[in-house]
Amino acid sequence: MSDSTKKAGPLGWYFNTNLLLRILIGLILGAAAGIIFGPSVSVVQPLGSILVNLLKMIVMPLILTSLVVGAASIQPRELGKIGVRIFVYYMLTSALAVTIGLLTANIFHPGAGLNLGASADAAGKELTQPGFIDTLLAIIPKNPFGALSQGQVLPIIFFALIFGIGISVVRNSEDSRLKKSGEILFFMFDGAAEVMYVIVRWILEYAPIGVFALIAVVFGKQGASAFGSLGLVTLTAYVGFILQIVFVYGVFLIFNKLGYLTFFRGAREAMITAFVTRSSSGTLPITMRNMSENLGVPRKISSFTLPLGATINMDGTAIYMGVCALFITNAVGMEMTLGDQFTIILTAVLASIGSAGIPGAGAIMLLMVLNSIGITIEAGSAVAAAYAMILGIDALLDMGRTITNVTGDMIGTILVSKGEKELDMTKW
Ligand code: ASP
């Protein structure tokens, strides 16, 4: 956020303006530029890629260092308690989310009357579905360094947790030599994590420009057509996202005697970043910063629950799966039974766990959900045409999914911190 120390020089006006305001201006100008210049606005794409790359650059070092420090500063027994709480919360809200998606889709009937023939093909996309058991097994990295270099978040969470717990054990050893080496290692990781937070602050200064470019490209490509024939499915999904963010999370906060407006004020940077970058993992640096600096969540909890949430808790993706499964069956004139809808709830929760926090991941995992009710995508089929339509507007849908995903992670983290009596209530 805005620094108390005023910056001088020709760019002073930029650095001295409130960061959030700058990001919002970037967003509005980006949309306007996209609509005015159309597809040719893509020349600004590299400016958006810079932001995405910067966020990606910092994400693995940030997860590793802060998670190791987080795990090393909690007693192993406590970590288990936080783990169970956050896991239960993540699963419950994901199931609730996909139910909301199905309900809104049953009300709005997106895709009904489309009557797709067997003409179009699936836009030539080659799509493979990751098996669910394989996804679970892959959490244990065969080679942690390989996982780190390939940016695989879940295996790194797993390894960092174990490594951090190891440090905690060594630090608390009776043997003074072991104790000392444990302490040294702990402070090294602690220092490294602090450096990552500083870098995040620098990256944020660039965010308004990156946001401008990212939004301009989306509007330039999809502009009016994005709100055309697919308007209803977009609307349906967004009603679901809004219900989840305003209603479900609102009720959670109210039950815990926490103010929604305070939450929103503290979390808005992360929410906007999620919306424009379409990546929970990419947003992570900002999510972590908002939670600790604005909302009083201790880093030892957020460094564990947020990276985990960015990877396994995808409430927006779950809503999207419910809505899109119904869109596709409606579009091709298939009947969906109540049993099918239950199957969708189950598989959508699993698929959202398996979705990576990167742009477009949910659209691929949707295939796993469709498969569970016996729908497969064959090139040239009506199902493929309906799927290709949704893929065409995936950027728009992904924005809503990701803001919901990230908000859900933050709410869970706040609730767990409150439950553990670790939430700094002076911030509320
Ligand atoms: N883009 C989403 C996220 O990062 C995942 C998805 O595609 O649903 O949270």
Short mmCIF file of C-alpha atoms in Angstrom, two decimals, residues 163-348:
data_model
loop_
_atom_site.label_atom_id
_atom_site.label_comp_id
_atom_site.label_asym_id
_atom_site.label_seq_id
_atom_site.Cartn_x
_atom_site.Cartn_y
_atom_site.Cartn_z
CA PHE A 163 11.47 -30.13 6.33
CA GLY A 164 10.06 -27.40 8.58
CA ILE A 165 8.85 -29.93 11.12
CA GLY A 166 12.33 -31.48 10.97
CA ILE A 167 13.86 -28.10 11.82
CA SER A 168 11.39 -27.70 14.66
CA VAL A 169 12.45 -31.07 16.09
CA VAL A 170 16.17 -30.26 15.76
CA ARG A 171 15.67 -26.77 17.24
CA ASN A 172 13.99 -28.23 20.27
CA SER A 173 16.63 -30.87 20.78
CA GLU A 174 18.33 -31.40 24.17
CA ASP A 175 21.72 -31.65 22.47
CA SER A 176 23.16 -28.14 22.35
CA ARG A 177 25.00 -28.70 19.05
CA LEU A 178 21.81 -29.88 17.34
CA LYS A 179 19.83 -27.09 18.92
CA LYS A 180 22.27 -24.51 17.64
CA SER A 181 22.29 -25.84 14.07
CA GLY A 182 18.49 -25.99 14.11
CA GLU A 183 18.38 -22.35 15.19
CA ILE A 184 20.83 -21.28 12.48
CA LEU A 185 18.84 -23.03 9.80
CA PHE A 186 15.62 -21.55 11.12
CA PHE A 187 16.99 -18.00 11.03
CA MET A 188 18.39 -18.52 7.55
CA PHE A 189 14.98 -19.48 6.22
CA ASP A 190 13.38 -16.74 8.26
CA GLY A 191 15.68 -14.16 6.71
CA ALA A 192 15.10 -15.55 3.24
CA ALA A 193 11.33 -15.36 3.74
CA GLU A 194 11.57 -11.74 4.86
CA VAL A 195 13.55 -10.92 1.72
CA MET A 196 10.79 -12.52 -0.37
CA TYR A 197 8.21 -10.25 1.27
CA VAL A 198 10.32 -7.23 0.37
CA ILE A 199 10.50 -8.36 -3.24
CA VAL A 200 6.73 -8.83 -3.29
CA ARG A 201 6.33 -5.20 -2.25
CA TRP A 202 8.51 -4.15 -5.19
CA ILE A 203 6.56 -6.31 -7.62
CA LEU A 204 3.34 -4.71 -6.46
CA GLU A 205 4.59 -1.34 -7.53
CA TYR A 206 4.54 -2.61 -11.10
CA ALA A 207 1.09 -4.23 -10.78
CA PRO A 208 -1.01 -1.31 -12.14
CA ILE A 209 0.81 -1.40 -15.49
CA GLY A 210 0.59 -5.17 -15.72
CA VAL A 211 -3.11 -5.07 -14.86
CA PHE A 212 -3.76 -2.52 -17.58
CA ALA A 213 -2.17 -4.77 -20.19
CA LEU A 214 -3.79 -8.02 -19.03
CA ILE A 215 -7.29 -6.54 -19.04
CA ALA A 216 -6.77 -4.75 -22.35
CA VAL A 217 -5.88 -8.03 -24.05
CA VAL A 218 -8.94 -9.87 -22.69
CA PHE A 219 -11.31 -7.10 -23.76
CA GLY A 220 -9.51 -6.60 -27.05
CA LYS A 221 -9.97 -10.25 -28.00
CA GLN A 222 -13.41 -10.93 -26.62
CA GLY A 223 -15.00 -7.51 -26.25
CA ALA A 224 -18.64 -7.51 -27.17
CA SER A 225 -18.79 -11.13 -28.32
CA ALA A 226 -17.82 -12.23 -24.82
CA PHE A 227 -21.16 -10.87 -23.67
CA GLY A 228 -23.06 -12.22 -26.65
CA SER A 229 -24.36 -15.76 -26.98
CA LEU A 230 -22.46 -16.89 -23.92
CA GLY A 231 -23.81 -14.08 -21.80
CA LEU A 232 -26.17 -16.33 -19.91
CA VAL A 233 -23.59 -18.91 -18.87
CA THR A 234 -21.31 -16.09 -17.78
CA LEU A 235 -24.13 -14.47 -15.85
CA THR A 236 -25.08 -17.76 -14.21
CA ALA A 237 -21.53 -18.45 -13.14
CA TYR A 238 -21.11 -14.93 -11.81
CA VAL A 239 -24.35 -15.14 -9.81
CA GLY A 240 -22.82 -18.26 -8.25
CA PHE A 241 -19.50 -16.54 -7.54
CA ILE A 242 -21.25 -13.56 -5.98
CA LEU A 243 -23.51 -15.77 -3.86
CA GLN A 244 -20.45 -17.61 -2.57
CA ILE A 245 -18.42 -14.46 -1.88
CA VAL A 246 -21.18 -12.31 -0.43
CA PHE A 247 -23.53 -14.82 1.11
CA VAL A 248 -21.58 -17.96 2.10
CA TYR A 249 -18.41 -16.19 3.23
CA GLY A 250 -20.46 -13.36 4.70
CA VAL A 251 -22.37 -15.81 6.89
CA PHE A 252 -19.09 -17.44 7.98
CA LEU A 253 -17.69 -14.08 8.99
CA ILE A 254 -20.84 -12.94 10.76
CA PHE A 255 -21.04 -16.19 12.73
CA ASN A 256 -17.49 -15.55 13.84
CA LYS A 257 -18.28 -11.95 14.76
CA LEU A 258 -15.97 -10.57 12.10
CA GLY A 259 -16.86 -7.57 9.94
CA TYR A 260 -17.31 -8.19 6.24
CA LEU A 261 -16.32 -4.68 5.27
CA THR A 262 -13.13 -4.92 7.28
CA PHE A 263 -12.37 -8.15 5.48
CA PHE A 264 -13.05 -6.64 2.11
CA ARG A 265 -10.95 -3.59 2.80
CA GLY A 266 -8.03 -5.72 3.94
CA ALA A 267 -8.31 -8.32 1.18
CA ARG A 268 -9.20 -6.24 -1.87
CA GLU A 269 -5.70 -6.07 -3.33
CA ALA A 270 -5.50 -9.85 -3.38
CA MET A 271 -9.04 -10.13 -4.76
CA ILE A 272 -8.36 -7.73 -7.63
CA THR A 273 -5.02 -9.38 -8.40
CA ALA A 274 -6.71 -12.80 -8.49
CA PHE A 275 -9.35 -11.41 -10.83
CA VAL A 276 -6.88 -10.03 -13.33
CA THR A 277 -4.09 -12.62 -13.18
CA ARG A 278 -6.46 -15.60 -13.10
CA SER A 279 -4.02 -17.47 -10.94
CA SER A 280 -4.42 -18.33 -7.26
CA SER A 281 -0.77 -19.35 -7.08
CA GLY A 282 0.35 -16.19 -8.82
CA THR A 283 -1.70 -14.10 -6.41
CA LEU A 284 -0.26 -15.90 -3.39
CA PRO A 285 2.42 -13.32 -2.57
CA ILE A 286 -0.25 -10.64 -2.34
CA THR A 287 -2.74 -12.83 -0.53
CA MET A 288 -0.14 -13.58 2.12
CA ARG A 289 0.81 -9.96 2.46
CA ASN A 290 -2.81 -8.77 2.80
CA MET A 291 -3.57 -11.39 5.41
CA SER A 292 -0.63 -10.58 7.66
CA GLU A 293 -0.42 -6.83 7.21
CA ASN A 294 -4.08 -5.84 6.97
CA LEU A 295 -6.03 -8.55 8.72
CA GLY A 296 -3.82 -9.72 11.55
CA VAL A 297 -3.30 -13.34 10.50
CA PRO A 298 0.00 -14.69 11.87
CA ARG A 299 2.42 -15.77 9.16
CA LYS A 300 2.92 -19.15 10.80
CA ILE A 301 -0.69 -19.99 9.94
CA SER A 302 -1.05 -18.18 6.61
CA SER A 303 2.19 -19.59 5.25
CA PHE A 304 0.67 -23.03 5.62
CA THR A 305 -3.04 -22.52 4.86
CA LEU A 306 -2.75 -20.10 1.92
CA PRO A 307 -0.37 -22.05 -0.34
CA LEU A 308 -2.39 -25.15 0.48
CA GLY A 309 -5.63 -23.32 -0.30
CA ALA A 310 -4.23 -21.86 -3.52
CA THR A 311 -3.68 -25.42 -4.64
CA ILE A 312 -6.52 -27.50 -3.24
CA ASN A 313 -9.31 -25.07 -2.33
CA MET A 314 -11.07 -23.86 -5.44
CA ASP A 315 -14.59 -22.80 -4.61
CA GLY A 316 -14.95 -20.70 -7.74
CA THR A 317 -13.71 -23.57 -9.89
CA ALA A 318 -16.26 -25.86 -8.22
CA ILE A 319 -19.10 -23.42 -9.00
CA TYR A 320 -17.89 -23.16 -12.57
CA MET A 321 -17.91 -26.94 -12.92
CA GLY A 322 -21.53 -27.17 -11.75
CA VAL A 323 -22.64 -24.39 -14.09
CA CYS A 324 -20.69 -25.62 -17.12
CA ALA A 325 -21.69 -29.25 -16.73
CA LEU A 326 -25.30 -28.10 -16.90
CA PHE A 327 -24.55 -25.72 -19.75
CA ILE A 328 -23.10 -28.54 -21.82
CA THR A 329 -25.88 -31.01 -21.12
CA ASN A 330 -28.49 -28.30 -21.85
CA ALA A 331 -26.71 -27.22 -25.01
CA VAL A 332 -26.68 -30.71 -26.45
CA GLY A 333 -30.18 -31.51 -25.18
CA MET A 334 -29.21 -34.18 -22.67
CA GLU A 335 -31.18 -34.91 -19.51
CA MET A 336 -29.29 -34.73 -16.26
CA THR A 337 -30.67 -36.81 -13.38
CA LEU A 338 -30.47 -35.94 -9.71
CA GLY A 339 -27.99 -38.80 -9.35
CA ASP A 340 -25.84 -37.21 -12.03
CA GLN A 341 -25.91 -33.95 -10.12
CA PHE A 342 -24.73 -35.71 -6.96
CA THR A 343 -21.93 -37.33 -8.90
CA ILE A 344 -20.98 -33.89 -10.17
CA ILE A 345 -20.80 -32.53 -6.62
CA LEU A 346 -18.41 -35.28 -5.62
CA THR A 347 -16.17 -35.20 -8.64
CA ALA A 348 -16.14 -31.41 -8.83
#
